[in-house]
Every structure is written in structure tokens, then in C-alpha cells.
mmCIF file of C-alpha atoms and ligand atoms in Angstrom:
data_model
loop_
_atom_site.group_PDB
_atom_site.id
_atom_site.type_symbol
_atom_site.label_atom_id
_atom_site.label_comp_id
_atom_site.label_asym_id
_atom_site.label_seq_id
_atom_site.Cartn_x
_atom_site.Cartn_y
_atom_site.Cartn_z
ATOM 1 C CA UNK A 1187 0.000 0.000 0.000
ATOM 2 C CA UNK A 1188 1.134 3.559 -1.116
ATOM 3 C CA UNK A 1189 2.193 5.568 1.911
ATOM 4 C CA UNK A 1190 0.346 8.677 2.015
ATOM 5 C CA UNK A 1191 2.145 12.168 0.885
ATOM 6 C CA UNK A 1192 2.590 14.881 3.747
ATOM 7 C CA UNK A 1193 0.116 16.902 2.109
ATOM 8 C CA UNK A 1194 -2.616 13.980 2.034
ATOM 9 C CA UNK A 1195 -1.688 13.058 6.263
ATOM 10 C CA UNK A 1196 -2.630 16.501 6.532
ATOM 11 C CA UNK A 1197 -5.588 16.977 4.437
ATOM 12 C CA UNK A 1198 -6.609 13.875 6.665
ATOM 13 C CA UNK A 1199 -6.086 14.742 9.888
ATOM 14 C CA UNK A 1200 -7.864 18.243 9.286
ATOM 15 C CA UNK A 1201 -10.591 16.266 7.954
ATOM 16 C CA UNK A 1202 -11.155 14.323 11.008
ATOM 17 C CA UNK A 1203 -12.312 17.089 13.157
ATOM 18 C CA UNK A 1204 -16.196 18.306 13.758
ATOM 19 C CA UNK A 1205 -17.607 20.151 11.079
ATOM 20 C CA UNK A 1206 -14.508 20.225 8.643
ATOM 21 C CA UNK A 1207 -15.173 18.257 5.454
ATOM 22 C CA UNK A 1208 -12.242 17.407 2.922
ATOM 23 C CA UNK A 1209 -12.857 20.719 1.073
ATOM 24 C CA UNK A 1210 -12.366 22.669 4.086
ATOM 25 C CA UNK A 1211 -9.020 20.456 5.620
ATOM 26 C CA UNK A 1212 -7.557 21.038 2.030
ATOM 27 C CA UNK A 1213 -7.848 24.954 2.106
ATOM 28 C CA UNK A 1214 -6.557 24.436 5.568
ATOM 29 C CA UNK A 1215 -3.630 22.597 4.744
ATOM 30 C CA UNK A 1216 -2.737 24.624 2.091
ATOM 31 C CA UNK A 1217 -3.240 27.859 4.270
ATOM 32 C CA UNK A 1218 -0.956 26.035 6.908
ATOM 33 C CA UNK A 1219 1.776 25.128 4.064
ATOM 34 C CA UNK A 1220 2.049 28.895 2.274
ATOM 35 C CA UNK A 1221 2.050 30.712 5.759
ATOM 36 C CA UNK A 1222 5.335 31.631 7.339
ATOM 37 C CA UNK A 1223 6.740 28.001 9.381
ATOM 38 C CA UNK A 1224 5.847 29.821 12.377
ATOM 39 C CA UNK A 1225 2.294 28.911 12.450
ATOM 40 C CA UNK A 1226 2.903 25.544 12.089
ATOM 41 C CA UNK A 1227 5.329 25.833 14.621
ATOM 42 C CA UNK A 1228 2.985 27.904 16.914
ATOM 43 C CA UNK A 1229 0.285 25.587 16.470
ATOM 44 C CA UNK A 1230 1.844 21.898 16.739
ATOM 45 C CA UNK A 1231 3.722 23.467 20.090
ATOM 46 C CA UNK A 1232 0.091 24.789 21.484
ATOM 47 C CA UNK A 1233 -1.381 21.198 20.709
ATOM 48 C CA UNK A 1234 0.774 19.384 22.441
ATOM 49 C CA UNK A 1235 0.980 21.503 25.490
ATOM 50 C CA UNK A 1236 -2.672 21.672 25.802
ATOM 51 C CA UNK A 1237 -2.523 17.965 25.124
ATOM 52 C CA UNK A 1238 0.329 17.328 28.392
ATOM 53 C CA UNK A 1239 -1.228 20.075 30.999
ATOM 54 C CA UNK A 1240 -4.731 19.551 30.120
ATOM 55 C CA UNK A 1241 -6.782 16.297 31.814
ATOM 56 C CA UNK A 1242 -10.308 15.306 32.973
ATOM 57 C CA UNK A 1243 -11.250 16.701 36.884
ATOM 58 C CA UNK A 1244 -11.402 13.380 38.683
ATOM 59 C CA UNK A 1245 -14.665 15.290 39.791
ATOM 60 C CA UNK A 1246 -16.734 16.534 37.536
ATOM 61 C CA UNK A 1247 -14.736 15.321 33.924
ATOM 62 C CA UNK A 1248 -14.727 18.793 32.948
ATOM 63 C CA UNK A 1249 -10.990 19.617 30.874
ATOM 64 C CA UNK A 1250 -8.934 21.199 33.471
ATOM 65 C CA UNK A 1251 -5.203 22.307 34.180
ATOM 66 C CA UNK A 1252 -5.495 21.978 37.715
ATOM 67 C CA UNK A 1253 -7.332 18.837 39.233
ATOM 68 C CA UNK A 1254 -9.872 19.202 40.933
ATOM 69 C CA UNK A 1255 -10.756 22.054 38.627
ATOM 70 C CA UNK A 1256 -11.825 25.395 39.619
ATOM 71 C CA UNK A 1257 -15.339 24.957 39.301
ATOM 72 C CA UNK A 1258 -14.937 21.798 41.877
ATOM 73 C CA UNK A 1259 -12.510 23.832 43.973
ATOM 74 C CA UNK A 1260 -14.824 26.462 44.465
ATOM 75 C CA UNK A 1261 -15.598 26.802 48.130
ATOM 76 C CA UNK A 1262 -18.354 29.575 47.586
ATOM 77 C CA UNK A 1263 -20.251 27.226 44.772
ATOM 78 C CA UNK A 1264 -23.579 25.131 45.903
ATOM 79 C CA UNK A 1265 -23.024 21.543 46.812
ATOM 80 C CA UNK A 1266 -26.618 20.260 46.271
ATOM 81 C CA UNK A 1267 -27.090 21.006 42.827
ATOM 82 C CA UNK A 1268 -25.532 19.233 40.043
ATOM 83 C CA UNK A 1269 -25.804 20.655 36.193
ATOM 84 C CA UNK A 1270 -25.270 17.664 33.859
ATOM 85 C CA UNK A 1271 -23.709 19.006 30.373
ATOM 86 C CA UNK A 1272 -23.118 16.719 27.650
ATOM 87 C CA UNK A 1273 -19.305 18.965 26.585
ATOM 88 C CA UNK A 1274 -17.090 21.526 28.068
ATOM 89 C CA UNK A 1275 -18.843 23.869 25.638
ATOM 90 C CA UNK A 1276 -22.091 23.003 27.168
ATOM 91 C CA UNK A 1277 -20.489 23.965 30.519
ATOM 92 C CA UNK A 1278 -19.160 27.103 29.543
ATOM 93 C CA UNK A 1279 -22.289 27.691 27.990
ATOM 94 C CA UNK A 1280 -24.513 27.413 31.264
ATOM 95 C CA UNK A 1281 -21.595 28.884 33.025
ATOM 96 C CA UNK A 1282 -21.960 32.269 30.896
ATOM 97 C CA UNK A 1283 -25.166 32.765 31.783
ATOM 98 C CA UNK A 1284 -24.345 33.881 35.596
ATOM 99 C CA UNK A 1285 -27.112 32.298 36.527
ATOM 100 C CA UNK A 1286 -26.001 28.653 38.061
ATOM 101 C CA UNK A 1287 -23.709 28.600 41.322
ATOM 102 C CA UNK A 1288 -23.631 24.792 41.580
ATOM 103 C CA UNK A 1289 -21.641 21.792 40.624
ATOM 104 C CA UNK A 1290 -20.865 20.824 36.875
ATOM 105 C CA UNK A 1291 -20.950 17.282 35.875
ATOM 106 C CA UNK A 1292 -19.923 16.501 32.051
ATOM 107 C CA UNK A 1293 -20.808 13.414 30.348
ATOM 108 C CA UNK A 1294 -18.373 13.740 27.452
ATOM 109 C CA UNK A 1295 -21.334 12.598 25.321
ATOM 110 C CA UNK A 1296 -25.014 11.659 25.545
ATOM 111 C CA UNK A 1297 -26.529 8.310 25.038
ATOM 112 C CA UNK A 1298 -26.736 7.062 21.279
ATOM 113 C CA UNK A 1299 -27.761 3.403 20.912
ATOM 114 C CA UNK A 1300 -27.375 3.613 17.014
ATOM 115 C CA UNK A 1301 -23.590 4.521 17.374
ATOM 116 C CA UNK A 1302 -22.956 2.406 19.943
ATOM 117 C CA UNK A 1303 -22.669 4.697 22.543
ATOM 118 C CA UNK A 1304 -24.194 3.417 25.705
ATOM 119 C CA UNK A 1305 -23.932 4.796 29.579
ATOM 120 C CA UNK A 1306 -20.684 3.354 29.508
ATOM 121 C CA UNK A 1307 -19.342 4.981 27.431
ATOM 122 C CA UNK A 1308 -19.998 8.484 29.547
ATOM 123 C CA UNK A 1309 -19.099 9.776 32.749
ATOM 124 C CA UNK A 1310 -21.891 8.279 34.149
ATOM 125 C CA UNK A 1311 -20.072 5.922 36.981
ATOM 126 C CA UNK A 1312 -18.232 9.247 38.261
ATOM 127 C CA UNK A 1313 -21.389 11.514 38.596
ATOM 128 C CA UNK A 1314 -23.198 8.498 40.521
ATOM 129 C CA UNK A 1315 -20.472 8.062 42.968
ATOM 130 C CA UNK A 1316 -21.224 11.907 43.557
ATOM 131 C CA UNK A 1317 -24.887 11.406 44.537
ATOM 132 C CA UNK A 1318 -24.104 11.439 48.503
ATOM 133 C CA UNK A 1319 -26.816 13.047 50.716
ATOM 134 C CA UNK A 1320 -26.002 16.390 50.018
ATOM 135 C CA UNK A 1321 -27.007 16.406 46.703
ATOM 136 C CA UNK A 1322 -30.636 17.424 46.179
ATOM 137 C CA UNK A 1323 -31.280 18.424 42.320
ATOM 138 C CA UNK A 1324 -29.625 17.414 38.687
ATOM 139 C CA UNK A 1325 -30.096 20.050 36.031
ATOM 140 C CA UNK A 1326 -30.278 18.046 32.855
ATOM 141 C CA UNK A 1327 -28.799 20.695 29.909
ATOM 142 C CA UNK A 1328 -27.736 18.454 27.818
ATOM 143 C CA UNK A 1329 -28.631 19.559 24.182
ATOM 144 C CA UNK A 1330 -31.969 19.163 23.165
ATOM 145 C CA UNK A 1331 -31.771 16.582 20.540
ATOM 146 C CA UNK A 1332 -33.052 12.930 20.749
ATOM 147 C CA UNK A 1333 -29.992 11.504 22.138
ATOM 148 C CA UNK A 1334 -29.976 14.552 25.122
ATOM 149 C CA UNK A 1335 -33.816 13.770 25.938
ATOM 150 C CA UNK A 1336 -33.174 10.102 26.380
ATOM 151 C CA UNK A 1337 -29.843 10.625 28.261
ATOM 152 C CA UNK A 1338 -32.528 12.859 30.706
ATOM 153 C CA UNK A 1339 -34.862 10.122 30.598
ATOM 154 C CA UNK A 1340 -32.266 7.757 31.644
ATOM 155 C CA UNK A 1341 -30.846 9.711 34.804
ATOM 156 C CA UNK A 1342 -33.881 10.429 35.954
ATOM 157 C CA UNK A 1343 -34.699 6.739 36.259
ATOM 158 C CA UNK A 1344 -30.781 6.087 38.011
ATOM 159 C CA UNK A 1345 -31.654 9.055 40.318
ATOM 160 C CA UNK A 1346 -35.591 8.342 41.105
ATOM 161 C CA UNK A 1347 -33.973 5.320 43.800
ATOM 162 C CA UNK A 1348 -31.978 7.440 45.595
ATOM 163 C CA UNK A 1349 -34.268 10.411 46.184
ATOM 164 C CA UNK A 1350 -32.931 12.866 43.755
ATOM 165 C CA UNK A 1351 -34.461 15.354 41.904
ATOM 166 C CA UNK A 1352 -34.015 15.472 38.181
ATOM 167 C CA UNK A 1353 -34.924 18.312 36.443
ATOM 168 C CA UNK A 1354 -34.453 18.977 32.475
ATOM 169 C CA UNK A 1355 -33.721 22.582 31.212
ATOM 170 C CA UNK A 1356 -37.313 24.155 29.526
ATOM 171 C CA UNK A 1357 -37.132 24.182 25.942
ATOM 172 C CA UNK A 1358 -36.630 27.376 24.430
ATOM 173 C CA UNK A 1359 -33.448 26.414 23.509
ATOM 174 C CA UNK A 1360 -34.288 25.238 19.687
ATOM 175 C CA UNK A 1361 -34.283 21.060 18.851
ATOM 176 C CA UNK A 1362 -31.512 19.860 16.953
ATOM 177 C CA UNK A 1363 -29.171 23.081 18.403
ATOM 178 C CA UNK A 1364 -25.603 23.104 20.545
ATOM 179 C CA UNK A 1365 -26.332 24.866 24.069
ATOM 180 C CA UNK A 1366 -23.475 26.805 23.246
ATOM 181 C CA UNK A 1367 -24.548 28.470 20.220
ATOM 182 C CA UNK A 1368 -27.935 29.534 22.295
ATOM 183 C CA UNK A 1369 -27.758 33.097 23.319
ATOM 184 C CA UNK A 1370 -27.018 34.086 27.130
ATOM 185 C CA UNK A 1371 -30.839 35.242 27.724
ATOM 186 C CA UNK A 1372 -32.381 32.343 26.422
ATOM 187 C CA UNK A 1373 -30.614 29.972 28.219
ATOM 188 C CA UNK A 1374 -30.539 31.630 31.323
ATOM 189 C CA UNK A 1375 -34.490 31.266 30.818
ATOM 190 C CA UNK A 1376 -34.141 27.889 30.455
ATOM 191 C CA UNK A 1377 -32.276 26.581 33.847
ATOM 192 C CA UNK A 1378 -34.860 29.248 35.774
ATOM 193 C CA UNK A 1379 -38.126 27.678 33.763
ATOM 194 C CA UNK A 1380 -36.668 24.112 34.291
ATOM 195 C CA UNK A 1381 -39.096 21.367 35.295
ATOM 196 C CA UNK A 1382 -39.294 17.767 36.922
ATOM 197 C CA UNK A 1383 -38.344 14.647 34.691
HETATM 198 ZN ZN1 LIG B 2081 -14.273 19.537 38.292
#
């Protein structure tokens, strides 16, 4: 088998991230190949030291330098309220809004049966072993697709046992959108106008 040319490795590993099809990792490779070496250097030294410093919170999964992260280290944040995201983005998202002083939990994912993506495959293990007695309420904002519904659905029947509230953000937030592309106003709506699963 041919090996591939620098040009094609890189054309293919644009191509594998969200959202960027082979037209777009081609103009991107190109761009990367007739700017000053610099970039490249810039960039492929940024990657990797995101990639060393940067790890899950043993707590709440969220991406963190510091472990516990901030957001777990916070002494002046509420203990008996948990906001489930389904990404970082989704956290910074609901975090934006000023509106939530709690705990973050994020799933890195919601469930998805038909790509194999089951609660294994999430944080799910971590956020139960969080569910001590001081935790009261789980704010499901995951995104409201299909897959964030039923990932709702789901905790609500793991937390119903043990005597926790699970509530879902209201909808407002459009079907089929990212939390994080919602505006501020709307979403901050949505955590107050939450309601039981
Ligand atoms: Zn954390």
C-alpha cells in the first residue's frame, strides 16, 4: 500500500475534526503550508501543550489544568445542585449565563444506541459516585436533541432510587441546536423555567 504524501496526512487529519469536510481540511492545509513556518510551529507546540497540561477533573470530567478544577474547587459554589452538560462547551455555555452557582458534571457525550454509545461509554459511573446526601437536584442541559432527551430520561430513572431530583432545562433552547450556540438570555431562561423529569 502507497504511503500517504505529507500533504494527504494533513488533508486527513484536518478532515477528522467536527464540522470540517475534505474541502475545508484542504484549504486548511494549504493555508498552513504557504504561511510563514511559524504557524505551524505555533500551532503543533500549542497542541501538544494543551494535550500534556490539560486532563479530565477526577470530579466533575470537565478539561482542566489543575485537578480538581476550579469549578470543583470552588468553596463559595452550591453543593446540592448538580448541572449535567453533555461537553465543556455546554459547561461554559450554562456557566456564561451567571445564573447557576452549583456543581458541573460533564458526560463527554449523551446516550446514542445507534452509534454504539451506551452509559458506559460516559461519565456516568463518576457523577453516581457523587450522589451522597447532600445532593438534592440534577439540572439536565444536555442539548436538546433525541440523544440529550433520552440521556434525561435515563438519569432520571438512576436518580428516582436514591431520592434525587431530576430536572431537564425548559425548551426554548431550539431542537436539533448546541447549548453553546444559544444566546445568554435564552438559556438563562431555560435553567430558571426548568421542570421535573
Ligand atoms: Zn471539576
Amino acid at each position: 500500500m502507497d504511503r500517504a504524501s505529507p500533504i494527504e496526512r494533513l488533508v486527513h487529519a484536518f478532515s477528522r475534526m467536527p464540522g470540517i469536510g475534505e474541502k475545508t481540511a484542504t484549504r486548511l492545509a494549504f493555508f498552513m503550508l504557504q504561511s510563514k513556518a511559524s504557524l505551524s510551529e505555533e500551532l503543533a507546540e500549542a497542541l501538544l501543550e494543551a494535550r500534556e497540561k490539560i486532563r479530565l477533573c477526577s470530579v466533575c470530567c470537565n478539561l482542566t489544568e489543575m485537578n480538581p478544577c476550579r469549578f470543583c474547587q470552588d468553596p463559595k459554589r452550591e453543593d446540592h445542585v448538580i448541572c449535567v452538560v453533555e461537553s465543556v462547551q455546554g459547561l461554559r455555555a450554562v456557566e456564561a449565563t451567571g445564573e447557576f452557582r452549583g456543581r458541573y458534571h460533564v458526560l463527554h457525550g449523551v446516550l446514542s444506541p445507534l452509534d454504539g454509545i451506551g452509559p458506559e461509554q460516559l461519565h456516568m459511573s463518576e457523577l453516581l459516585t457523587r450522589l451522597n446526601a447532600d445532593v438534592d437536584e440534577l439540572i439536565v442541559a444536555t442539548n436538546p436533541s433525541v440523544e440529550g432527551e433520552a440521556t434525561g430520561l435515563y438519569l432520571q430513572r438512576l436518580c428516582e432510587p436514591l431520592g434525587v431530583r431530576v430536572t431537564r432545562i425548559a425548551s426554548g433552547v431550539p431542537i436539533g441546536s448546541d447549548l453553546e450556540y444559544a444566546d445568554q438570555v435564552t438559556l438563562a431562561r431555560a435553567l430558571s423555567g426548568r421542570r421535573d423529569l
